Coordinates of C-alpha atoms in Angstrom, one line a residue:
X1 CA 0.0 0.0 0.0
X2 CA 1.2 3.5 -0.8
X3 CA 2.6 5.7 2.0
X4 CA -0.2 8.3 1.5
X5 CA -2.9 5.7 2.4
X6 CA -1.4 4.7 5.8
X7 CA -2.4 6.4 9.1
X8 CA -0.7 5.6 12.5
X9 CA -2.6 6.9 15.6
X10 CA -2.9 6.3 19.3
X11 CA -5.7 6.9 21.8
X12 CA -4.7 8.9 24.9
X13 CA -6.9 9.4 27.9
X14 CA -7.1 9.2 31.7
X15 CA -7.7 5.9 33.4
X16 CA -11.3 4.7 33.0
X17 CA -12.3 7.4 30.4
X18 CA -13.4 4.6 27.9
X19 CA -10.5 4.3 25.4
X20 CA -10.6 0.5 25.3
X21 CA -14.4 0.6 24.7
X22 CA -13.8 3.2 21.9
X23 CA -11.2 0.9 20.4
X24 CA -13.8 -1.9 20.4
X25 CA -16.2 0.2 18.3
X26 CA -13.5 1.2 15.8
X27 CA -12.7 -2.5 15.3
X28 CA -16.3 -3.3 14.8
X29 CA -17.0 -0.5 12.3
X30 CA -13.9 -1.5 10.2
X31 CA -15.0 -5.2 10.5
X32 CA -11.5 -6.1 11.7
X33 CA -13.0 -8.8 13.9
X34 CA -15.9 -11.1 13.2
X35 CA -18.9 -10.7 15.5
X36 CA -18.0 -14.1 17.1
X37 CA -14.6 -12.9 18.2
X38 CA -15.9 -9.6 19.5
X39 CA -15.9 -9.0 23.3
X40 CA -15.8 -6.1 25.6
X41 CA -12.3 -4.4 25.9
X42 CA -11.0 -6.9 23.3
X43 CA -7.5 -5.3 23.3
X44 CA -7.1 -5.8 27.0
X45 CA -6.1 -9.5 26.8
X46 CA -4.8 -10.0 30.3
X47 CA -7.2 -11.3 33.0
X48 CA -5.8 -8.8 35.3
X49 CA -6.6 -5.9 32.9
X50 CA -10.2 -7.0 32.7
X51 CA -10.5 -7.5 36.5
X52 CA -9.1 -4.1 37.4
X53 CA -10.6 -2.3 34.4
X54 CA -7.2 -0.7 33.4
X55 CA -4.9 -1.2 30.4
X56 CA -1.5 -2.4 31.6
X57 CA 0.2 -3.3 28.3
X58 CA -0.1 -1.2 25.2
X59 CA -1.4 -3.1 22.1
X60 CA -1.3 -2.5 18.4
X61 CA -3.8 -3.6 15.7
X62 CA -4.4 -2.8 12.1
X63 CA -7.7 -1.8 10.5
X64 CA -8.8 -1.2 6.9
X65 CA -11.2 1.7 6.3
X66 CA -12.7 2.7 2.9
X67 CA -13.1 6.5 2.4
X68 CA -14.1 8.2 -0.8
X69 CA -13.5 5.1 -2.9
X70 CA -10.0 4.5 -1.6
X71 CA -8.7 2.0 0.9
X72 CA -6.8 3.3 4.0
X73 CA -4.7 1.3 6.4
X74 CA -5.2 2.5 10.0
X75 CA -2.7 1.3 12.7
X76 CA -4.0 1.8 16.2
X77 CA -1.4 1.6 18.9
X78 CA -3.3 1.4 22.2
X79 CA -1.9 3.1 25.4
X80 CA -2.4 2.6 29.1
X81 CA -3.9 5.5 31.1
X82 CA -2.5 5.1 34.7
X83 CA 0.4 7.3 35.7
X84 CA 2.6 4.3 36.5
X85 CA 2.5 3.2 32.9
X86 CA 3.4 6.6 31.3
X87 CA 6.5 4.9 29.9
X88 CA 4.4 2.7 27.7
X89 CA 2.5 5.8 26.5
X90 CA 5.7 7.7 25.5
X91 CA 6.8 4.8 23.2
X92 CA 3.4 4.5 21.6
X93 CA 3.3 8.3 20.9
X94 CA 6.8 8.1 19.3
X95 CA 5.4 5.7 16.8
X96 CA 2.4 7.8 15.7
X97 CA 1.5 10.8 13.6
X98 CA -1.8 11.6 15.4
X99 CA -3.8 10.9 18.6
X100 CA -7.4 10.7 19.7
X101 CA -7.7 12.6 22.9
X102 CA -10.6 11.0 24.8
X103 CA -12.3 12.9 27.7
X104 CA -15.1 11.6 29.9
X105 CA -18.2 13.9 29.7
X106 CA -19.1 13.2 33.3
X107 CA -15.6 13.7 34.8
X108 CA -14.0 16.3 32.6
X109 CA -10.3 16.8 32.0
X110 CA -8.0 15.0 34.5
X111 CA -4.4 15.3 35.4
X112 CA -3.2 12.3 33.4
X113 CA -5.0 13.5 30.2
X114 CA -3.1 16.8 30.4
X115 CA 0.3 15.2 30.9
X116 CA -0.2 12.8 28.0
X117 CA -1.5 15.6 25.8
X118 CA 1.6 17.7 26.4
X119 CA 3.7 14.6 25.6
X120 CA 1.8 14.2 22.3
X121 CA 2.1 17.9 21.4
X122 CA 5.9 17.8 22.1
X123 CA 6.1 15.0 19.5
X124 CA 4.2 17.1 17.0
X125 CA 1.1 14.8 16.8
X126 CA -2.2 15.9 15.3
X127 CA -4.8 15.9 18.1
X128 CA -8.4 14.9 17.4
X129 CA -10.6 15.7 20.6
X130 CA -13.3 13.2 21.4
X131 CA -15.9 13.7 24.2
X132 CA -17.1 10.3 25.4
X133 CA -20.0 9.0 27.6
X134 CA -22.5 11.6 26.4
X135 CA -25.3 9.1 27.0
X136 CA -24.7 9.2 30.8
X137 CA -27.2 11.1 33.0
X138 CA -24.3 12.9 34.8
X139 CA -22.7 14.0 31.5
X140 CA -21.9 17.8 31.3
X141 CA -21.4 18.1 27.6
X142 CA -21.3 21.9 27.3
X143 CA -19.1 22.4 30.4
X144 CA -16.5 19.8 29.4
X145 CA -16.6 21.0 25.7
X146 CA -15.6 24.4 27.0
X147 CA -12.7 22.9 29.0
X148 CA -11.4 21.0 26.0
X149 CA -11.6 24.2 23.9
X150 CA -9.6 26.1 26.5
X151 CA -7.0 23.4 26.7
X152 CA -6.6 22.9 22.9
X153 CA -7.6 26.2 21.6
X154 CA -10.1 24.5 19.2
X155 CA -13.8 25.3 18.4
X156 CA -16.7 23.4 20.0
X157 CA -17.7 22.0 16.6
X158 CA -14.3 20.4 16.1
X159 CA -15.0 18.1 19.1
X160 CA -16.5 14.6 18.4
X161 CA -19.3 13.9 20.8
X162 CA -19.7 10.2 21.1
X163 CA -20.9 7.3 23.3
X164 CA -18.4 4.5 22.9
X165 CA -20.7 2.1 24.8
X166 CA -23.6 2.5 22.4
X167 CA -21.6 3.4 19.3
X168 CA -23.4 6.7 18.8
X169 CA -21.3 9.3 16.8
X170 CA -18.3 7.0 16.5
X171 CA -18.3 6.4 12.7
X172 CA -17.3 10.0 11.7
X173 CA -14.1 9.6 13.8
X174 CA -12.7 7.1 11.2
X175 CA -13.2 9.7 8.4
X176 CA -11.5 12.4 10.6
X177 CA -8.5 10.1 11.2
X178 CA -8.0 9.8 7.4
X179 CA -8.6 13.5 6.8
X180 CA -6.8 15.2 9.7
X181 CA -3.9 12.9 10.6
X182 CA -0.9 13.2 8.2
X183 CA 0.5 10.2 6.4
X184 CA 3.9 9.0 7.7
X185 CA 6.8 10.6 6.0
X186 CA 9.6 8.4 4.9
X187 CA 11.7 7.3 2.0
X188 CA 10.9 3.7 0.8
X189 CA 14.3 3.6 -1.1
X190 CA 16.4 4.7 1.9
X191 CA 18.3 2.2 4.2
X192 CA 16.0 0.4 6.6
X193 CA 15.3 2.4 9.8
X194 CA 12.6 1.0 12.2
X195 CA 11.7 1.9 15.8
X196 CA 10.9 -1.0 18.2
X197 CA 8.0 0.1 20.4
X198 CA 7.3 -3.1 22.1
X199 CA 8.4 -6.8 22.5
X200 CA 6.8 -9.9 23.8
X201 CA 8.4 -13.3 24.7
X202 CA 7.1 -16.5 23.1
X203 CA 8.5 -19.7 24.6
X204 CA 8.5 -21.4 21.1
X205 CA 9.6 -18.6 18.8
X206 CA 11.7 -16.4 21.1
X207 CA 11.4 -12.7 21.2
X208 CA 8.8 -11.0 18.9
X209 CA 9.6 -7.3 18.4
X210 CA 6.9 -4.8 17.3
X211 CA 8.2 -2.0 15.2
X212 CA 7.2 1.0 13.1
X213 CA 9.2 1.6 9.9
X214 CA 10.5 5.2 9.4
X215 CA 12.5 4.5 6.2
X216 CA 13.0 1.5 3.8
X217 CA 11.3 -1.8 4.1
X218 CA 11.9 -5.2 5.7
X219 CA 11.5 -8.6 4.1
X220 CA 11.6 -12.3 5.2
X221 CA 15.2 -13.6 4.8
X222 CA 16.9 -10.2 5.3
X223 CA 19.8 -9.9 7.6
X224 CA 19.1 -7.2 10.2
X225 CA 21.0 -5.4 12.9
X226 CA 19.8 -4.0 16.3
X227 CA 21.7 -0.7 16.7
X228 CA 21.9 -0.8 20.5
X229 CA 23.7 -4.2 20.7
X230 CA 25.2 -4.2 17.2
X231 CA 24.2 -7.9 16.7
X232 CA 23.0 -9.3 13.4
X233 CA 20.1 -11.7 12.9
X234 CA 18.2 -13.4 10.0
X235 CA 14.5 -12.5 9.6
X236 CA 12.5 -15.7 10.1
X237 CA 9.1 -14.1 9.8
X238 CA 7.7 -10.7 9.3
X239 CA 4.1 -9.5 9.2
X240 CA 1.3 -7.2 10.4
X241 CA -0.6 -7.0 13.6
X242 CA -4.3 -8.0 13.6
X243 CA -5.9 -9.7 16.6
X244 CA -3.3 -12.4 15.8
X245 CA 0.1 -12.1 14.0
X246 CA -0.4 -12.3 10.2
X247 CA 2.7 -13.2 8.2
X248 CA 3.0 -11.1 5.0
X249 CA 6.6 -11.6 3.9
X250 CA 7.3 -7.9 3.6
X251 CA 6.4 -4.7 5.6
X252 CA 6.8 -1.4 3.9
X253 CA 7.8 2.2 4.8
X254 CA 5.6 4.0 7.3
X255 CA 3.9 0.7 8.4
X256 CA 3.6 -1.1 11.7
X257 CA 4.5 -4.8 12.0
X258 CA 6.3 -7.5 13.9
X259 CA 9.5 -9.4 13.3
X260 CA 10.7 -12.8 14.6
X261 CA 14.4 -13.5 14.4
X262 CA 14.7 -16.4 16.9
X263 CA 16.5 -14.2 19.5
X264 CA 16.2 -16.1 22.8
X265 CA 18.0 -13.6 25.1
X266 CA 15.7 -10.9 26.5
X267 CA 18.5 -8.3 26.9
X268 CA 19.3 -8.2 23.2
X269 CA 15.9 -6.6 22.1
X270 CA 15.7 -3.2 23.7
X271 CA 12.5 -1.3 23.4
X272 CA 13.2 2.1 21.7
X273 CA 16.1 0.5 19.7
X274 CA 16.5 1.0 16.0
X275 CA 16.5 -2.0 13.4
X276 CA 18.5 -1.6 10.3
X277 CA 20.0 -3.9 7.5
X278 CA 23.5 -5.2 8.3
X279 CA 24.4 -5.0 4.5
X280 CA 23.2 -1.4 4.2
X281 CA 22.9 0.2 7.6
X282 CA 21.3 3.6 8.3
X283 CA 23.6 6.5 9.2
X284 CA 22.0 7.1 12.6
X285 CA 19.6 5.5 15.1
X286 CA 16.1 7.1 15.6
X287 CA 16.4 9.8 18.3
X288 CA 14.1 10.3 21.2
X289 CA 14.5 7.0 22.9
X290 CA 15.1 7.4 26.7
X291 CA 16.0 4.6 29.1
X292 CA 13.2 4.1 31.6
X293 CA 13.9 5.4 35.2
X294 CA 12.4 3.3 38.0
X295 CA 10.9 5.5 40.7
X296 CA 10.3 2.9 43.5
X297 CA 12.5 0.0 44.6
X298 CA 11.7 -3.1 46.6
X299 CA 13.4 -6.5 47.3
X300 CA 11.8 -9.7 45.8
X301 CA 12.8 -13.0 47.4
X302 CA 11.6 -16.5 46.7
X303 CA 9.4 -18.0 49.5
X304 CA 11.6 -21.2 49.4
X305 CA 15.3 -20.3 49.5
X306 CA 16.2 -23.0 46.9
X307 CA 14.1 -21.4 44.2
X308 CA 16.5 -18.5 43.7
X309 CA 17.7 -19.6 40.3
X310 CA 14.1 -20.3 39.2
X311 CA 13.1 -16.7 40.2
X312 CA 16.0 -15.4 38.2
X313 CA 14.8 -17.2 35.0
X314 CA 11.2 -16.0 35.6
X315 CA 12.3 -12.4 36.0
X316 CA 14.4 -12.6 32.8
X317 CA 11.3 -13.7 30.8
X318 CA 9.1 -11.2 32.6
X319 CA 11.3 -8.3 31.7
X320 CA 10.7 -9.0 28.0
X321 CA 7.0 -8.4 28.4
X322 CA 7.6 -5.3 30.6
X323 CA 10.6 -3.2 29.5
X324 CA 10.2 -0.8 32.4
X325 CA 10.9 -3.4 35.0
X326 CA 14.6 -3.6 36.2
X327 CA 16.3 -5.9 38.7
X328 CA 19.7 -6.9 40.1
X329 CA 20.7 -9.6 42.7
X330 CA 21.0 -8.8 46.4
X331 CA 21.0 -10.7 49.6
X332 CA 19.4 -10.1 53.0
X333 CA 20.1 -11.5 56.5
X334 CA 16.5 -12.2 57.1
X335 CA 15.4 -13.5 53.7
X336 CA 18.5 -14.9 52.0
X337 CA 19.2 -14.4 48.3
X338 CA 16.9 -12.4 46.1
X339 CA 16.7 -9.4 43.8
X340 CA 16.4 -5.6 44.2
X341 CA 13.7 -4.6 41.7
X342 CA 12.9 -1.2 40.2
X343 CA 9.3 -0.2 39.5
X344 CA 7.5 2.9 38.0
X345 CA 5.2 3.2 41.0
X346 CA 3.2 1.2 43.6
X347 CA 0.5 0.1 41.2
X348 CA 3.3 -1.3 38.9
X349 CA 4.8 -3.2 41.9
X350 CA 1.3 -4.7 42.7
X351 CA 0.7 -5.7 39.1
X352 CA 4.2 -7.3 38.7
X353 CA 3.7 -9.3 41.9
X354 CA 0.3 -10.5 40.7
X355 CA 1.5 -11.3 37.2
X356 CA 4.5 -13.3 38.5
X357 CA 2.1 -15.5 40.5
X358 CA -0.5 -15.9 37.7
X359 CA 1.7 -16.3 34.6
X360 CA 4.7 -18.0 36.1
X361 CA 3.2 -19.6 39.3
X362 CA 6.0 -17.8 41.3
X363 CA 5.3 -16.8 44.8
X364 CA 7.6 -14.1 46.1
X365 CA 8.1 -12.1 49.3
X366 CA 8.3 -8.3 48.6
X367 CA 10.0 -6.0 51.1
X368 CA 9.0 -2.5 52.0
X369 CA 9.3 -0.3 48.9
X370 CA 11.6 2.8 49.0
X371 CA 12.9 5.3 46.6
X372 CA 16.5 6.0 45.5
X373 CA 18.6 8.5 47.5
X374 CA 21.8 10.3 46.7
X375 CA 24.2 10.0 49.7
X376 CA 27.2 12.4 49.9
X377 CA 30.0 11.1 52.1
X378 CA 32.6 13.1 54.0
X379 CA 35.1 12.1 51.3
X380 CA 33.1 14.1 48.7
X381 CA 31.8 10.9 47.1
X382 CA 28.2 10.5 45.8
X383 CA 26.6 7.1 46.2
X384 CA 23.1 6.1 44.9
X385 CA 21.4 4.1 47.6
X386 CA 18.3 2.0 46.6
X387 CA 18.2 0.0 49.8
X388 CA 18.4 1.3 53.4
X389 CA 20.9 -1.5 54.2
X390 CA 23.3 0.0 51.7
X391 CA 23.6 3.2 53.7
X392 CA 27.2 4.0 54.9
X393 CA 27.9 4.5 58.6
X394 CA 26.3 7.7 60.1
X395 CA 29.9 9.1 60.8
X396 CA 30.8 8.9 57.1
X397 CA 27.6 10.7 55.8
X398 CA 27.9 14.4 55.0
X399 CA 24.3 14.9 53.8
X400 CA 21.6 12.9 51.9
X401 CA 19.5 14.2 49.0
X402 CA 16.1 12.7 48.2
X403 CA 14.2 12.8 44.9
X404 CA 11.5 15.5 44.5
X405 CA 8.5 15.6 42.2
X406 CA 6.1 18.2 40.8
X407 CA 2.6 16.9 41.5
X408 CA -0.4 18.1 39.6
X409 CA -3.7 17.5 41.2
X410 CA -7.1 18.4 39.6
X411 CA -10.2 18.2 41.8
X412 CA -13.5 19.8 42.6
X413 CA -13.0 23.0 44.5
X414 CA -15.1 21.7 47.6
X415 CA -12.2 19.3 48.3
X416 CA -9.6 22.1 48.2
X417 CA -9.0 22.3 52.0
X418 CA -8.5 18.6 52.7
X419 CA -6.2 18.1 49.7
X420 CA -4.2 21.1 50.7
X421 CA -3.8 19.7 54.2
X422 CA -2.8 16.2 52.9
X423 CA -0.1 17.6 50.7
X424 CA 1.3 19.9 53.4
X425 CA 1.4 16.9 55.8
X426 CA 3.4 15.1 53.3
X427 CA 6.1 17.9 53.3
X428 CA 4.7 19.4 50.1
X429 CA 5.0 23.1 49.2
X430 CA 2.3 24.8 47.0
X431 CA 3.7 26.1 43.7
X432 CA 0.6 27.3 42.0
X433 CA -3.2 26.9 41.9
X434 CA -5.7 28.0 39.3
X435 CA -9.4 27.4 38.6
X436 CA -10.1 25.5 35.4
X437 CA -13.8 26.2 35.8
X438 CA -15.9 27.7 38.6
X439 CA -15.9 24.4 40.6
X440 CA -12.7 22.6 39.4
X441 CA -9.2 23.6 40.6
X442 CA -5.7 22.6 39.6
X443 CA -3.0 22.5 42.3
X444 CA 0.7 22.1 41.7
X445 CA 2.9 21.0 44.6
X446 CA 6.6 20.2 45.0
X447 CA 7.0 17.2 47.3
X448 CA 9.4 14.4 48.1
X449 CA 8.8 11.2 46.1
X450 CA 9.2 9.1 49.2
X451 CA 6.0 10.7 50.7
X452 CA 3.7 9.5 47.8
X453 CA 5.1 6.0 47.6
X454 CA 3.1 4.5 50.4
X455 CA -0.5 5.6 50.7
X456 CA -0.8 9.0 49.1
X457 CA -2.9 8.0 46.1
X458 CA -5.4 6.0 48.3
X459 CA -5.8 8.9 50.7
X460 CA -6.2 11.4 47.9
X461 CA -9.0 9.3 46.4
X462 CA -10.8 8.9 49.7
X463 CA -10.8 12.5 50.8
X464 CA -11.9 13.7 47.3
X465 CA -14.6 10.9 47.1
X466 CA -12.8 9.6 44.0
X467 CA -13.0 13.0 42.1
X468 CA -9.3 14.0 42.3
X469 CA -6.8 13.0 39.6
X470 CA -3.1 12.9 40.2
X471 CA -0.1 13.1 38.0
X472 CA 3.6 13.7 38.7
X473 CA 7.0 13.9 37.2
X474 CA 10.5 14.0 38.8
X475 CA 12.1 17.4 39.1
X476 CA 15.5 16.6 40.8
X477 CA 17.1 16.1 44.2
X478 CA 17.1 18.2 47.3
X479 CA 18.9 17.8 50.7
X480 CA 16.8 16.3 53.4
X481 CA 17.1 15.4 57.1
X482 CA 16.8 11.6 56.8
X483 CA 17.5 8.9 59.3
X484 CA 17.6 5.1 59.0
X485 CA 14.8 3.5 61.0
X486 CA 15.6 -0.2 62.1
X487 CA 13.2 -2.7 63.4
X488 CA 14.7 -5.1 66.0
X489 CA 13.0 -8.4 66.7
X490 CA 14.4 -10.1 69.8
X491 CA 17.3 -7.7 69.6
X492 CA 18.2 -8.8 66.0
X493 CA 17.7 -6.2 63.2
X494 CA 15.2 -7.3 60.5
X495 CA 16.9 -5.7 57.5
X496 CA 14.0 -6.3 55.2
X497 CA 11.9 -3.9 57.4
X498 CA 14.4 -1.0 57.5
X499 CA 13.3 2.3 56.0
X500 CA 14.9 5.7 55.4
X501 CA 12.6 8.3 56.8
X502 CA 12.5 12.0 57.6
X503 CA 13.7 12.6 61.1
X504 CA 10.4 14.4 62.2
X505 CA 8.3 11.4 61.2
X506 CA 10.5 8.6 62.6
X507 CA 9.1 8.3 66.1
X508 CA 5.5 8.1 65.0
X509 CA 6.2 5.7 62.1
X510 CA 8.3 3.5 64.4
X511 CA 5.5 3.3 66.9
X512 CA 2.9 2.4 64.3
X513 CA 5.1 -0.3 62.8
X514 CA 5.7 -1.9 66.3
X515 CA 2.0 -2.0 67.0
X516 CA 1.2 -3.5 63.6
X517 CA 4.0 -6.1 63.9
X518 CA 2.7 -7.1 67.4
X519 CA -0.6 -8.1 65.8
X520 CA 1.0 -10.0 62.9
X521 CA 3.9 -11.9 64.4
X522 CA 2.7 -15.3 65.9
X523 CA 3.4 -15.9 69.6
X524 CA 6.4 -18.1 70.4
X525 CA 7.5 -20.0 73.5
X526 CA 9.4 -16.8 74.7
X527 CA 8.7 -13.1 74.9
X528 CA 9.6 -11.2 71.6
X529 CA 10.5 -7.6 72.1
X530 CA 9.7 -5.5 68.9
X531 CA 11.8 -2.3 68.9
X532 CA 12.1 0.6 66.5
X533 CA 15.6 2.2 66.7
X534 CA 17.3 5.1 65.1
X535 CA 21.0 4.4 65.4
X536 CA 21.6 3.2 69.1
X537 CA 18.4 5.0 70.4
X538 CA 15.3 2.9 70.9
X539 CA 12.2 5.1 70.0
X540 CA 9.4 2.6 70.4
X541 CA 8.7 -0.9 71.8
X542 CA 6.0 -3.5 71.9
X543 CA 6.2 -7.1 73.2
X544 CA 4.6 -10.2 71.8
X545 CA 3.8 -12.3 74.9
X546 CA 5.0 -15.8 75.2
X547 CA 2.8 -18.9 75.1
X548 CA 3.0 -20.5 78.6
X549 CA 2.2 -24.0 79.8
X550 CA 0.7 -24.2 83.2
X551 CA 3.5 -26.1 85.0
X552 CA 1.8 -25.8 88.4
X553 CA -1.2 -27.9 87.2
X554 CA 0.1 -31.1 88.8
X555 CA 0.5 -29.4 92.3
X556 CA -2.6 -29.9 94.4
X557 CA -2.1 -28.5 97.9
X558 CA 1.3 -28.7 99.6
X559 CA 3.8 -25.9 100.3
X560 CA 3.9 -22.7 98.2
X561 CA 7.6 -23.1 97.7
X562 CA 7.0 -26.2 95.5
X563 CA 5.0 -24.0 93.0
X564 CA 7.6 -21.3 93.1
X565 CA 10.4 -23.8 92.4
X566 CA 8.6 -25.1 89.2
X567 CA 7.9 -21.5 88.0
X568 CA 11.5 -20.5 88.5
X569 CA 12.7 -23.6 86.6
X570 CA 10.3 -22.7 83.7
X571 CA 11.6 -19.0 83.8
X572 CA 15.2 -20.3 83.3
X573 CA 14.2 -22.5 80.4
X574 CA 12.3 -19.5 78.7
X575 CA 15.4 -17.3 79.2
X576 CA 17.7 -19.9 77.4
X577 CA 15.1 -20.3 74.7
X578 CA 15.1 -16.6 74.0
X579 CA 18.9 -16.5 73.6
X580 CA 18.8 -19.0 70.8
X581 CA 15.3 -18.3 69.4
X582 CA 14.7 -17.1 65.8
X583 CA 11.7 -15.0 64.9
X584 CA 10.0 -15.7 61.5
X585 CA 8.3 -12.7 60.0
X586 CA 5.2 -13.7 57.9
X587 CA 4.7 -12.1 54.4
X588 CA 1.6 -10.4 55.6
X589 CA 3.8 -8.2 57.9
X590 CA 5.8 -6.8 55.0
X591 CA 2.6 -6.0 53.1
X592 CA 1.0 -4.5 56.2
X593 CA 3.7 -1.9 56.5
X594 CA 2.5 -0.5 53.1
X595 CA -1.0 0.0 54.5
X596 CA -0.1 1.9 57.7
X597 CA -2.7 4.6 58.3

């Protein structure tokens, strides 16, 4: 097909604004799927996506649309909406020339919509505004249309008002995609230059890379090179993306497709890398690829210590399906050998843990998540610390810097006060505020990333009754007064429960952890003291009482000294037991720390 008849577009929206449902309607109208294969949110093929109602992994699919007697090929590259998966969105946007901006008529513009929109505008994409859910009783079509006009500087008649659920008003969008979104520019005769925007692992075929061709074309039997690794491979199969992979033998300039080369090693196919021909390489790789930066770190350990190698193999395969996940080996006194893993946020951590269990039947213990700090020593060295146990001795530390973020919160103005208090309690400083409409306000805060890692999002949702939306990006590092909080069980530090925390919050947090652990750690044959310590100073303590057998039960009558002698003997035994006793910490204790109120 000629270059002028190809359109590549993505759908950007906030979580739960109906982009997967809109994609369903577009697939129906172009008859890409038969009625029998059609189901709700057909592009969300993971059980987890359907259960949680969110898109986790971006998908690509090709549709054919007839317009004014000509056939057009439309490549839809679906994107997730949650802030934790914005990395997936950035790659999809880099592969497109246009985007549908979907806004929910009952909720209006949300923080994530704005951040994804700015990302699309930076890449020079043509934006087509779509107002969804106009059939709902709570829809405020006029109000939200005005918001979109203010944001994009467009006219009200330029906005497509649709209901993706019923299909009302969806058909004209297909014509608009052909008319408004430019065809990809590229030279079919130039050396091959293709951007990898996703990859999946197939246990029989190896790595399957999804790409978009900027220049040239790719055929079965070609010898190709991945620019990042410089390795050459033979093309075993190449084709286009429908609901299943369709081999075509050749994919031309400007098009989207997949390639199978039989690569078995995950690390060799990097998302964002450029593919070229080894016989006639392109002069430079496609720019704009950025390595993903994990925001949150947590340790993952196998439940049985002998499954360490199995966990390593599982994480290698998993990383193929999720390029934003990073890991490296580490060991812990309490948990043995495991991995320190980097995630984009707490939802990402939760999803990874759930997917490891469902897809690979791998049960893991996850430690308390924390962010990465920069520690400056007295010798003027700078160390990146992802794990509290990697902190140098207090006498060697000059100062510590922690990552800061710019948080953007959009909410109804009636929740202005509680949201303000929540952010200030989390050491935030207000940068700006402005009213989008009479009853919707946008707040911008600078705050430490470590404060939003635990429960910030949950608290924000509950105080705003679900009406606040939240987005953030990292702005840099600032010095902070941080201390390492250790939890001692029976006098032994449990390194998996250590955290770096602001000095002002240490006592309160330590007290809460001790109370929580007291409820969760099962009683033993001896007293277990649970202590929170900063350095050598104990700041909180709770005790799990011992289980005692009634040794005086066999005494009936007689002198009281007989009872006392038995009790003293038992006391000696308990004391010896405590000296050699080991305390097992259940997995629920690690997870409970995340949910401290």
